[in-house]
GROMACS .gro file of N, CA and C in nm:
model
  474
    1ARG      N    1   0.446  -1.056   8.002
    1ARG     CA    2   0.531  -1.136   7.917
    1ARG      C    3   0.462  -1.267   7.871
    2PHE      N    4   0.497  -1.297   7.755
    2PHE     CA    5   0.448  -1.421   7.691
    2PHE      C    6   0.561  -1.523   7.697
    3SER      N    7   0.520  -1.651   7.688
    3SER     CA    8   0.623  -1.762   7.688
    3SER      C    9   0.579  -1.873   7.609
    4SER      N   10   0.628  -1.894   7.495
    4SER     CA   11   0.607  -2.013   7.400
    4SER      C   12   0.455  -2.014   7.356
    5MET      N   13   0.411  -1.896   7.289
    5MET     CA   14   0.280  -1.893   7.243
    5MET      C   15   0.255  -1.991   7.139
    6ARG      N   16   0.137  -2.063   7.141
    6ARG     CA   17   0.121  -2.175   7.049
    6ARG      C   18   0.013  -2.148   6.944
    7ALA      N   19  -0.085  -2.061   6.977
    7ALA     CA   20  -0.199  -2.031   6.881
    7ALA      C   21  -0.260  -1.899   6.916
    8ILE      N   22  -0.335  -1.851   6.808
    8ILE     CA   23  -0.398  -1.722   6.813
    8ILE      C   24  -0.527  -1.722   6.743
    9THR      N   25  -0.631  -1.646   6.788
    9THR     CA   26  -0.757  -1.636   6.710
    9THR      C   27  -0.808  -1.502   6.741
   10THR      N   28  -0.910  -1.463   6.664
   10THR     CA   29  -0.965  -1.322   6.685
   10THR      C   30  -1.115  -1.331   6.666
   11ASP      N   31  -1.187  -1.227   6.723
   11ASP     CA   32  -1.325  -1.205   6.703
   11ASP      C   33  -1.344  -1.072   6.638
   12GLY      N   34  -1.230  -1.022   6.583
   12GLY     CA   35  -1.235  -0.893   6.508
   12GLY      C   36  -1.204  -0.774   6.591
   13THR      N   37  -1.231  -0.780   6.712
   13THR     CA   38  -1.199  -0.673   6.816
   13THR      C   39  -1.082  -0.705   6.902
   14ASN      N   40  -1.077  -0.830   6.944
   14ASN     CA   41  -0.977  -0.882   7.037
   14ASN      C   42  -0.900  -0.998   6.976
   15LEU      N   43  -0.770  -1.018   7.022
   15LEU     CA   44  -0.694  -1.135   6.978
   15LEU      C   45  -0.695  -1.218   7.112
   16TYR      N   46  -0.692  -1.348   7.095
   16TYR     CA   47  -0.691  -1.439   7.200
   16TYR      C   48  -0.574  -1.536   7.183
   17VAL      N   49  -0.482  -1.547   7.276
   17VAL     CA   50  -0.358  -1.617   7.263
   17VAL      C   51  -0.345  -1.739   7.362
   18ALA      N   52  -0.308  -1.851   7.309
   18ALA     CA   53  -0.271  -1.965   7.399
   18ALA      C   54  -0.128  -1.945   7.439
   19ASP      N   55  -0.113  -1.898   7.558
   19ASP     CA   56   0.025  -1.862   7.617
   19ASP      C   57   0.072  -1.984   7.682
   20ASN      N   58   0.137  -2.074   7.609
   20ASN     CA   59   0.164  -2.218   7.650
   20ASN      C   60   0.244  -2.235   7.779
   21SER      N   61   0.360  -2.182   7.779
   21SER     CA   62   0.440  -2.198   7.899
   21SER      C   63   0.400  -2.127   8.019
   22ASN      N   64   0.316  -2.022   8.008
   22ASN     CA   65   0.267  -1.946   8.118
   22ASN      C   66   0.124  -2.009   8.166
   23ASN      N   67   0.070  -2.113   8.088
   23ASN     CA   68  -0.046  -2.179   8.121
   23ASN      C   69  -0.166  -2.089   8.140
   24LYS      N   70  -0.174  -1.987   8.045
   24LYS     CA   71  -0.281  -1.880   8.044
   24LYS      C   72  -0.344  -1.866   7.901
   25ILE      N   73  -0.462  -1.814   7.901
   25ILE     CA   74  -0.527  -1.764   7.786
   25ILE      C   75  -0.527  -1.605   7.802
   26ARG      N   76  -0.462  -1.543   7.705
   26ARG     CA   77  -0.449  -1.394   7.708
   26ARG      C   78  -0.546  -1.330   7.612
   27LYS      N   79  -0.588  -1.215   7.649
   27LYS     CA   80  -0.679  -1.119   7.568
   27LYS      C   81  -0.600  -1.000   7.527
   28ILE      N   82  -0.602  -0.966   7.400
   28ILE     CA   83  -0.531  -0.846   7.363
   28ILE      C   84  -0.638  -0.764   7.290
   29VAL      N   85  -0.670  -0.646   7.336
   29VAL     CA   86  -0.764  -0.550   7.274
   29VAL      C   87  -0.683  -0.500   7.155
   30ILE      N   88  -0.729  -0.521   7.030
   30ILE     CA   89  -0.650  -0.476   6.909
   30ILE      C   90  -0.627  -0.326   6.910
   31ALA      N   91  -0.727  -0.245   6.934
   31ALA     CA   92  -0.723  -0.097   6.919
   31ALA      C   93  -0.624  -0.040   7.017
   32SER      N   94  -0.623  -0.089   7.141
   32SER     CA   95  -0.536  -0.025   7.251
   32SER      C   96  -0.421  -0.101   7.282
   33ARG      N   97  -0.401  -0.226   7.233
   33ARG     CA   98  -0.290  -0.323   7.265
   33ARG      C   99  -0.290  -0.358   7.408
   34ALA      N  100  -0.394  -0.343   7.483
   34ALA     CA  101  -0.392  -0.378   7.624
   34ALA      C  102  -0.405  -0.530   7.632
   35VAL      N  103  -0.327  -0.583   7.717
   35VAL     CA  104  -0.312  -0.731   7.732
   35VAL      C  105  -0.358  -0.772   7.875
   36THR      N  106  -0.451  -0.869   7.886
   36THR     CA  107  -0.501  -0.915   8.012
   36THR      C  108  -0.498  -1.065   8.008
   37VAL      N  109  -0.513  -1.129   8.127
   37VAL     CA  110  -0.525  -1.266   8.145
   37VAL      C  111  -0.672  -1.293   8.144
   38LEU      N  112  -0.734  -1.362   8.042
   38LEU     CA  113  -0.868  -1.402   8.030
   38LEU      C  114  -0.893  -1.524   8.126
   39ALA      N  115  -0.806  -1.618   8.125
   39ALA     CA  116  -0.826  -1.733   8.206
   39ALA      C  117  -0.683  -1.797   8.236
   40GLY      N  118  -0.668  -1.851   8.351
   40GLY     CA  119  -0.547  -1.905   8.396
   40GLY      C  120  -0.492  -1.832   8.514
   41PRO      N  121  -0.370  -1.860   8.559
   41PRO     CA  122  -0.320  -1.796   8.684
   41PRO      C  123  -0.298  -1.637   8.655
   42ALA      N  124  -0.308  -1.576   8.765
   42ALA     CA  125  -0.294  -1.420   8.762
   42ALA      C  126  -0.144  -1.390   8.724
   43ALA      N  127  -0.127  -1.267   8.693
   43ALA     CA  128   0.009  -1.206   8.656
   43ALA      C  129   0.109  -1.251   8.758
   44GLY      N  130   0.219  -1.296   8.709
   44GLY     CA  131   0.334  -1.335   8.806
   44GLY      C  132   0.327  -1.481   8.853
   45ASP      N  133   0.219  -1.552   8.814
   45ASP     CA  134   0.207  -1.698   8.846
   45ASP      C  135   0.193  -1.768   8.715
   46THR      N  136   0.261  -1.885   8.708
   46THR     CA  137   0.246  -1.972   8.597
   46THR      C  138   0.205  -2.115   8.626
   47THR      N  139   0.148  -2.126   8.744
   47THR     CA  140   0.119  -2.258   8.788
   47THR      C  141   0.020  -2.335   8.694
   48SER      N  142   0.055  -2.460   8.650
   48SER     CA  143  -0.031  -2.537   8.568
   48SER      C  144  -0.125  -2.618   8.662
   49GLY      N  145  -0.226  -2.670   8.594
   49GLY     CA  146  -0.323  -2.747   8.673
   49GLY      C  147  -0.442  -2.794   8.586
   50ASP      N  148  -0.542  -2.841   8.645
   50ASP     CA  149  -0.658  -2.900   8.584
   50ASP      C  150  -0.775  -2.854   8.660
   51THR      N  151  -0.812  -2.725   8.645
   51THR     CA  152  -0.920  -2.677   8.728
   51THR      C  153  -1.021  -2.597   8.643
   52ASP      N  154  -1.141  -2.641   8.636
   52ASP     CA  155  -1.247  -2.554   8.574
   52ASP      C  156  -1.279  -2.441   8.664
   53GLY      N  157  -1.336  -2.329   8.631
   53GLY     CA  158  -1.366  -2.225   8.714
   53GLY      C  159  -1.371  -2.098   8.644
   54THR      N  160  -1.359  -1.983   8.719
   54THR     CA  161  -1.367  -1.852   8.658
   54THR      C  162  -1.239  -1.783   8.656
   55ALA      N  163  -1.201  -1.724   8.545
   55ALA     CA  164  -1.090  -1.648   8.522
   55ALA      C  165  -0.951  -1.708   8.588
   56ASN      N  166  -0.908  -1.633   8.691
   56ASN     CA  167  -0.781  -1.676   8.756
   56ASN      C  168  -0.789  -1.794   8.839
   57ASP      N  169  -0.906  -1.846   8.869
   57ASP     CA  170  -0.916  -1.976   8.939
   57ASP      C  171  -0.899  -2.092   8.846
   58ALA      N  172  -0.917  -2.088   8.713
   58ALA     CA  173  -0.895  -2.186   8.617
   58ALA      C  174  -0.759  -2.214   8.603
   59ARG      N  175  -0.716  -2.343   8.568
   59ARG     CA  176  -0.586  -2.382   8.537
   59ARG      C  177  -0.579  -2.475   8.416
   60PHE      N  178  -0.470  -2.444   8.338
   60PHE     CA  179  -0.441  -2.528   8.219
   60PHE      C  180  -0.304  -2.584   8.230
   61ASN      N  181  -0.276  -2.681   8.145
   61ASN     CA  182  -0.145  -2.744   8.134
   61ASN      C  183  -0.092  -2.739   7.993
   62ASN      N  184  -0.024  -2.645   7.951
   62ASN     CA  185   0.032  -2.626   7.816
   62ASN      C  186  -0.083  -2.616   7.709
   63PRO      N  187  -0.161  -2.513   7.712
   63PRO     CA  188  -0.258  -2.494   7.608
   63PRO      C  189  -0.197  -2.474   7.471
   64GLN      N  190  -0.254  -2.544   7.371
   64GLN     CA  191  -0.193  -2.547   7.237
   64GLN      C  192  -0.281  -2.480   7.128
   65GLY      N  193  -0.399  -2.530   7.112
   65GLY     CA  194  -0.485  -2.467   7.000
   65GLY      C  195  -0.593  -2.381   7.066
   66ILE      N  196  -0.639  -2.287   6.987
   66ILE     CA  197  -0.745  -2.191   7.040
   66ILE      C  198  -0.830  -2.153   6.915
   67VAL      N  199  -0.961  -2.138   6.934
   67VAL     CA  200  -1.050  -2.103   6.829
   67VAL      C  201  -1.170  -2.036   6.893
   68THR      N  202  -1.239  -1.939   6.819
   68THR     CA  203  -1.358  -1.884   6.886
   68THR      C  204  -1.474  -1.896   6.788
   69ASP      N  205  -1.599  -1.901   6.842
   69ASP     CA  206  -1.712  -1.896   6.766
   69ASP      C  207  -1.788  -1.759   6.781
   70GLY      N  208  -1.710  -1.667   6.851
   70GLY     CA  209  -1.757  -1.530   6.880
   70GLY      C  210  -1.815  -1.514   7.012
   71THR      N  211  -1.867  -1.620   7.074
   71THR     CA  212  -1.923  -1.625   7.210
   71THR      C  213  -1.832  -1.688   7.312
   72ASN      N  214  -1.771  -1.805   7.257
   72ASN     CA  215  -1.689  -1.887   7.339
   72ASN      C  216  -1.553  -1.899   7.281
   73LEU      N  217  -1.457  -1.930   7.360
   73LEU     CA  218  -1.319  -1.972   7.314
   73LEU      C  219  -1.313  -2.126   7.350
   74PHE      N  220  -1.251  -2.196   7.253
   74PHE     CA  221  -1.228  -2.334   7.279
   74PHE      C  222  -1.077  -2.354   7.273
   75VAL      N  223  -1.025  -2.428   7.372
   75VAL     CA  224  -0.879  -2.441   7.398
   75VAL      C  225  -0.839  -2.590   7.396
   76ALA      N  226  -0.739  -2.625   7.327
   76ALA     CA  227  -0.682  -2.751   7.337
   76ALA      C  228  -0.590  -2.755   7.450
   77ASP      N  229  -0.633  -2.809   7.567
   77ASP     CA  230  -0.545  -2.815   7.687
   77ASP      C  231  -0.464  -2.942   7.673
   78SER      N  232  -0.350  -2.922   7.604
   78SER     CA  233  -0.276  -3.036   7.563
   78SER      C  234  -0.224  -3.143   7.663
   79LEU      N  235  -0.169  -3.097   7.768
   79LEU     CA  236  -0.114  -3.206   7.874
   79LEU      C  237  -0.227  -3.240   7.969
   80ASN      N  238  -0.341  -3.172   7.968
   80ASN     CA  239  -0.452  -3.230   8.047
   80ASN      C  240  -0.538  -3.312   7.961
   81ARG      N  241  -0.513  -3.317   7.827
   81ARG     CA  242  -0.566  -3.405   7.732
   81ARG      C  243  -0.722  -3.386   7.722
   82LYS      N  244  -0.758  -3.255   7.704
   82LYS     CA  245  -0.893  -3.224   7.695
   82LYS      C  246  -0.927  -3.095   7.624
   83VAL      N  247  -1.040  -3.073   7.583
   83VAL     CA  248  -1.081  -2.944   7.517
   83VAL      C  249  -1.160  -2.868   7.616
   84ARG      N  250  -1.122  -2.746   7.645
   84ARG     CA  251  -1.192  -2.656   7.739
   84ARG      C  252  -1.272  -2.546   7.658
   85LYS      N  253  -1.382  -2.504   7.731
   85LYS     CA  254  -1.460  -2.402   7.677
   85LYS      C  255  -1.451  -2.287   7.770
   86ILE      N  256  -1.431  -2.165   7.716
   86ILE     CA  257  -1.425  -2.050   7.797
   86ILE      C  258  -1.535  -1.952   7.741
   87VAL      N  259  -1.629  -1.916   7.829
   87VAL     CA  260  -1.734  -1.814   7.791
   87VAL      C  261  -1.664  -1.675   7.800
   88ILE      N  262  -1.652  -1.616   7.676
   88ILE     CA  263  -1.575  -1.484   7.677
   88ILE      C  264  -1.625  -1.386   7.771
   89ALA      N  265  -1.760  -1.363   7.775
   89ALA     CA  266  -1.819  -1.255   7.859
   89ALA      C  267  -1.793  -1.273   8.001
   90SER      N  268  -1.791  -1.396   8.059
   90SER     CA  269  -1.782  -1.420   8.192
   90SER      C  270  -1.646  -1.484   8.245
   91GLY      N  271  -1.566  -1.534   8.144
   91GLY     CA  272  -1.434  -1.597   8.178
   91GLY      C  273  -1.456  -1.736   8.242
   92ILE      N  274  -1.576  -1.792   8.243
   92ILE     CA  275  -1.598  -1.915   8.304
   92ILE      C  276  -1.543  -2.033   8.214
   93VAL      N  277  -1.468  -2.118   8.270
   93VAL     CA  278  -1.386  -2.225   8.206
   93VAL      C  279  -1.449  -2.358   8.248
   94SER      N  280  -1.485  -2.442   8.147
   94SER     CA  281  -1.536  -2.577   8.170
   94SER      C  282  -1.483  -2.677   8.079
   95THR      N  283  -1.482  -2.803   8.106
   95THR     CA  284  -1.436  -2.910   8.021
   95THR      C  285  -1.545  -2.944   7.911
   96LEU      N  286  -1.525  -2.926   7.783
   96LEU     CA  287  -1.610  -2.962   7.688
   96LEU      C  288  -1.603  -3.109   7.647
   97ALA      N  289  -1.476  -3.155   7.636
   97ALA     CA  290  -1.455  -3.296   7.594
   97ALA      C  291  -1.326  -3.339   7.656
   98GLY      N  292  -1.324  -3.470   7.690
   98GLY     CA  293  -1.203  -3.522   7.752
   98GLY      C  294  -1.236  -3.553   7.897
   99PRO      N  295  -1.139  -3.610   7.974
   99PRO     CA  296  -1.165  -3.659   8.102
   99PRO      C  297  -1.211  -3.543   8.193
  100ALA      N  298  -1.290  -3.576   8.292
  100ALA     CA  299  -1.342  -3.483   8.394
  100ALA      C  300  -1.235  -3.417   8.472
  101GLN      N  301  -1.263  -3.306   8.538
  101GLN     CA  302  -1.168  -3.224   8.615
  101GLN      C  303  -1.095  -3.326   8.715
  102GLY      N  304  -0.969  -3.308   8.720
  102GLY     CA  305  -0.886  -3.394   8.806
  102GLY      C  306  -0.838  -3.517   8.742
  103VAL      N  307  -0.888  -3.558   8.627
  103VAL     CA  308  -0.830  -3.675   8.553
  103VAL      C  309  -0.770  -3.626   8.424
  104THR      N  310  -0.644  -3.671   8.393
  104THR     CA  311  -0.572  -3.615   8.278
  104THR      C  312  -0.523  -3.725   8.193
  105GLY      N  313  -0.557  -3.856   8.208
  105GLY     CA  314  -0.514  -3.963   8.135
  105GLY      C  315  -0.533  -3.951   7.986
  106SER      N  316  -0.429  -3.994   7.908
  106SER     CA  317  -0.446  -3.986   7.763
  106SER      C  318  -0.516  -4.119   7.709
  107GLY      N  319  -0.557  -4.119   7.589
  107GLY     CA  320  -0.620  -4.238   7.522
  107GLY      C  321  -0.662  -4.205   7.380
  108ASP      N  322  -0.741  -4.290   7.341
  108ASP     CA  323  -0.792  -4.275   7.195
  108ASP      C  324  -0.928  -4.329   7.196
  109THR      N  325  -1.021  -4.262   7.245
  109THR     CA  326  -1.163  -4.302   7.263
  109THR      C  327  -1.259  -4.202   7.206
  110ASP      N  328  -1.347  -4.237   7.116
  110ASP     CA  329  -1.458  -4.153   7.076
  110ASP      C  330  -1.569  -4.174   7.178
  111GLY      N  331  -1.647  -4.069   7.185
  111GLY     CA  332  -1.761  -4.080   7.290
  111GLY      C  333  -1.817  -3.950   7.326
  112SER      N  334  -1.898  -3.938   7.428
  112SER     CA  335  -1.964  -3.823   7.474
  112SER      C  336  -1.878  -3.756   7.582
  113ALA      N  337  -1.857  -3.633   7.569
  113ALA     CA  338  -1.798  -3.546   7.675
  113ALA      C  339  -1.689  -3.614   7.743
  114ASN      N  340  -1.713  -3.649   7.875
  114ASN     CA  341  -1.611  -3.704   7.960
  114ASN      C  342  -1.566  -3.842   7.931
  115THR      N  343  -1.638  -3.911   7.844
  115THR     CA  344  -1.587  -4.047   7.812
  115THR      C  345  -1.485  -4.050   7.703
  116ALA      N  346  -1.475  -3.936   7.626
  116ALA     CA  347  -1.379  -3.932   7.517
  116ALA      C  348  -1.236  -3.913   7.569
  117ARG      N  349  -1.134  -3.970   7.497
  117ARG     CA  350  -1.003  -3.947   7.537
  117ARG      C  351  -0.919  -3.906   7.421
  118PHE      N  352  -0.819  -3.823   7.443
  118PHE     CA  353  -0.728  -3.772   7.347
  118PHE      C  354  -0.589  -3.807   7.379
  119GLY      N  355  -0.503  -3.804   7.283
  119GLY     CA  356  -0.354  -3.833   7.299
  119GLY      C  357  -0.288  -3.700   7.330
  120LEU      N  358  -0.289  -3.610   7.240
  120LEU     CA  359  -0.225  -3.472   7.252
  120LEU      C  360  -0.307  -3.378   7.167
  121PRO      N  361  -0.411  -3.322   7.221
  121PRO     CA  362  -0.491  -3.224   7.138
  121PRO      C  363  -0.408  -3.098   7.103
  122GLY      N  364  -0.428  -3.050   6.982
  122GLY     CA  365  -0.341  -2.932   6.946
  122GLY      C  366  -0.431  -2.839   6.869
  123ALA      N  367  -0.387  -2.806   6.737
  123ALA     CA  368  -0.459  -2.711   6.654
  123ALA      C  369  -0.598  -2.746   6.628
  124MET      N  370  -0.686  -2.641   6.617
  124MET     CA  371  -0.817  -2.661   6.583
  124MET      C  372  -0.885  -2.560   6.514
  125THR      N  373  -1.001  -2.587   6.450
  125THR     CA  374  -1.087  -2.489   6.379
  125THR      C  375  -1.233  -2.517   6.417
  126THR      N  376  -1.317  -2.431   6.365
  126THR     CA  377  -1.456  -2.455   6.380
  126THR      C  378  -1.544  -2.408   6.267
  127ASP      N  379  -1.654  -2.476   6.247
  127ASP     CA  380  -1.753  -2.420   6.143
  127ASP      C  381  -1.878  -2.360   6.224
  128GLY      N  382  -1.865  -2.338   6.350
  128GLY     CA  383  -1.966  -2.282   6.429
  128GLY      C  384  -2.062  -2.381   6.492
  129VAL      N  385  -2.061  -2.498   6.437
  129VAL     CA  386  -2.139  -2.604   6.501
  129VAL      C  387  -2.052  -2.717   6.554
  130ASN      N  388  -1.940  -2.746   6.491
  130ASN     CA  389  -1.837  -2.847   6.529
  130ASN      C  390  -1.701  -2.782   6.542
  131LEU      N  391  -1.622  -2.849   6.626
  131LEU     CA  392  -1.470  -2.825   6.644
  131LEU      C  393  -1.408  -2.934   6.563
  132TYR      N  394  -1.306  -2.904   6.489
  132TYR     CA  395  -1.214  -2.996   6.429
  132TYR      C  396  -1.079  -2.991   6.486
  133LEU      N  397  -1.027  -3.101   6.549
  133LEU     CA  398  -0.913  -3.102   6.635
  133LEU      C  399  -0.799  -3.194   6.579
  134CYS      N  400  -0.681  -3.146   6.577
  134CYS     CA  401  -0.572  -3.238   6.556
  134CYS      C  402  -0.529  -3.308   6.683
  135ASP      N  403  -0.546  -3.439   6.685
  135ASP     CA  404  -0.507  -3.524   6.804
  135ASP      C  405  -0.376  -3.580   6.756
  136SER      N  406  -0.268  -3.506   6.775
  136SER     CA  407  -0.145  -3.539   6.703
  136SER      C  408  -0.075  -3.678   6.750
  137SER      N  409  -0.085  -3.706   6.873
  137SER     CA  410  -0.012  -3.835   6.909
  137SER      C  411  -0.097  -3.956   6.871
  138ASN      N  412  -0.232  -3.936   6.841
  138ASN     CA  413  -0.309  -4.050   6.789
  138ASN      C  414  -0.315  -4.043   6.632
  139HIS      N  415  -0.255  -3.942   6.576
  139HIS     CA  416  -0.254  -3.933   6.430
  139HIS      C  417  -0.391  -3.922   6.367
  140LYS      N  418  -0.477  -3.839   6.430
  140LYS     CA  419  -0.611  -3.834   6.388
  140LYS      C  420  -0.663  -3.693   6.391
  141ILE      N  421  -0.773  -3.665   6.302
  141ILE     CA  422  -0.853  -3.542   6.316
  141ILE      C  423  -0.981  -3.585   6.384
  142ARG      N  424  -1.007  -3.519   6.491
  142ARG     CA  425  -1.130  -3.546   6.570
  142ARG      C  426  -1.233  -3.439   6.539
  143LYS      N  427  -1.361  -3.476   6.547
  143LYS     CA  428  -1.474  -3.389   6.538
  143LYS      C  429  -1.543  -3.386   6.671
  144ILE      N  430  -1.568  -3.263   6.721
  144ILE     CA  431  -1.646  -3.250   6.847
  144ILE      C  432  -1.761  -3.161   6.820
  145VAL      N  433  -1.883  -3.212   6.852
  145VAL     CA  434  -2.001  -3.136   6.839
  145VAL      C  435  -2.008  -3.041   6.959
  146ILE      N  436  -2.008  -2.916   6.932
  146ILE     CA  437  -2.007  -2.802   7.038
  146ILE      C  438  -2.119  -2.825   7.135
  147ALA      N  439  -2.235  -2.845   7.086
  147ALA     CA  440  -2.359  -2.837   7.170
  147ALA      C  441  -2.360  -2.957   7.276
  148THR      N  442  -2.299  -3.075   7.238
  148THR     CA  443  -2.306  -3.189   7.322
  148THR      C  444  -2.176  -3.235   7.374
  149GLY      N  445  -2.056  -3.194   7.304
  149GLY     CA  446  -1.928  -3.253   7.345
  149GLY      C  447  -1.895  -3.391   7.287
  150GLU      N  448  -1.988  -3.439   7.205
  150GLU     CA  449  -1.970  -3.574   7.137
  150GLU      C  450  -1.846  -3.568   7.047
  151VAL      N  451  -1.756  -3.665   7.071
  151VAL     CA  452  -1.627  -3.672   6.990
  151VAL      C  453  -1.635  -3.787   6.899
  152SER      N  454  -1.592  -3.771   6.770
  152SER     CA  455  -1.573  -3.879   6.685
  152SER      C  456  -1.452  -3.862   6.595
  153THR      N  457  -1.401  -3.965   6.548
  153THR     CA  458  -1.283  -3.961   6.458
  153THR      C  459  -1.329  -3.930   6.317
  154LEU      N  460  -1.280  -3.821   6.264
  154LEU     CA  461  -1.311  -3.782   6.125
  154LEU      C  462  -1.220  -3.847   6.032
  155ALA      N  463  -1.090  -3.843   6.054
  155ALA     CA  464  -0.991  -3.895   5.970
  155ALA      C  465  -0.874  -3.955   6.052
  156GLY      N  466  -0.812  -4.055   6.002
  156GLY     CA  467  -0.687  -4.117   6.066
  156GLY      C  468  -0.720  -4.263   6.086
  157PRO      N  469  -0.621  -4.331   6.150
  157PRO     CA  470  -0.632  -4.475   6.164
  157PRO      C  471  -0.746  -4.520   6.245
  158ALA      N  472  -0.793  -4.643   6.212
  158ALA     CA  473  -0.910  -4.701   6.286
  158ALA      C  474  -0.869  -4.741   6.421
   0.00000   0.00000   0.00000
């Protein structure tokens, strides 16, 4: 069962869904319609949290946006105020930008990886090199360099 899905992306073979209220990232094989949990709590559990890790050990808190570059998924983990990276092949979840694991404070700071702060990260897209993120409560579009996690403000108030 899904609950309050917020975003969807595809690699052409699979769909990936930000299952917001279940605090999970789901994978749907398009050809067979098989649905599995790629990352987040296992079936029957909806526990939120802020934990990097593998598959069912990882925790999210209201994932909003999701996009793929074909190898990785990038998730706007809205109430943890960070952008997470999931390696599709292994299910390993790590924090790409925003506060380090265990810290979820909001803010409005450009900078490198864990020094950057977001208000409420949401929808995003990618050009394969950068992520472009709606930071809705800060009223900004933020740019994140995928290779380094460096965050800058692309548009919005100074």
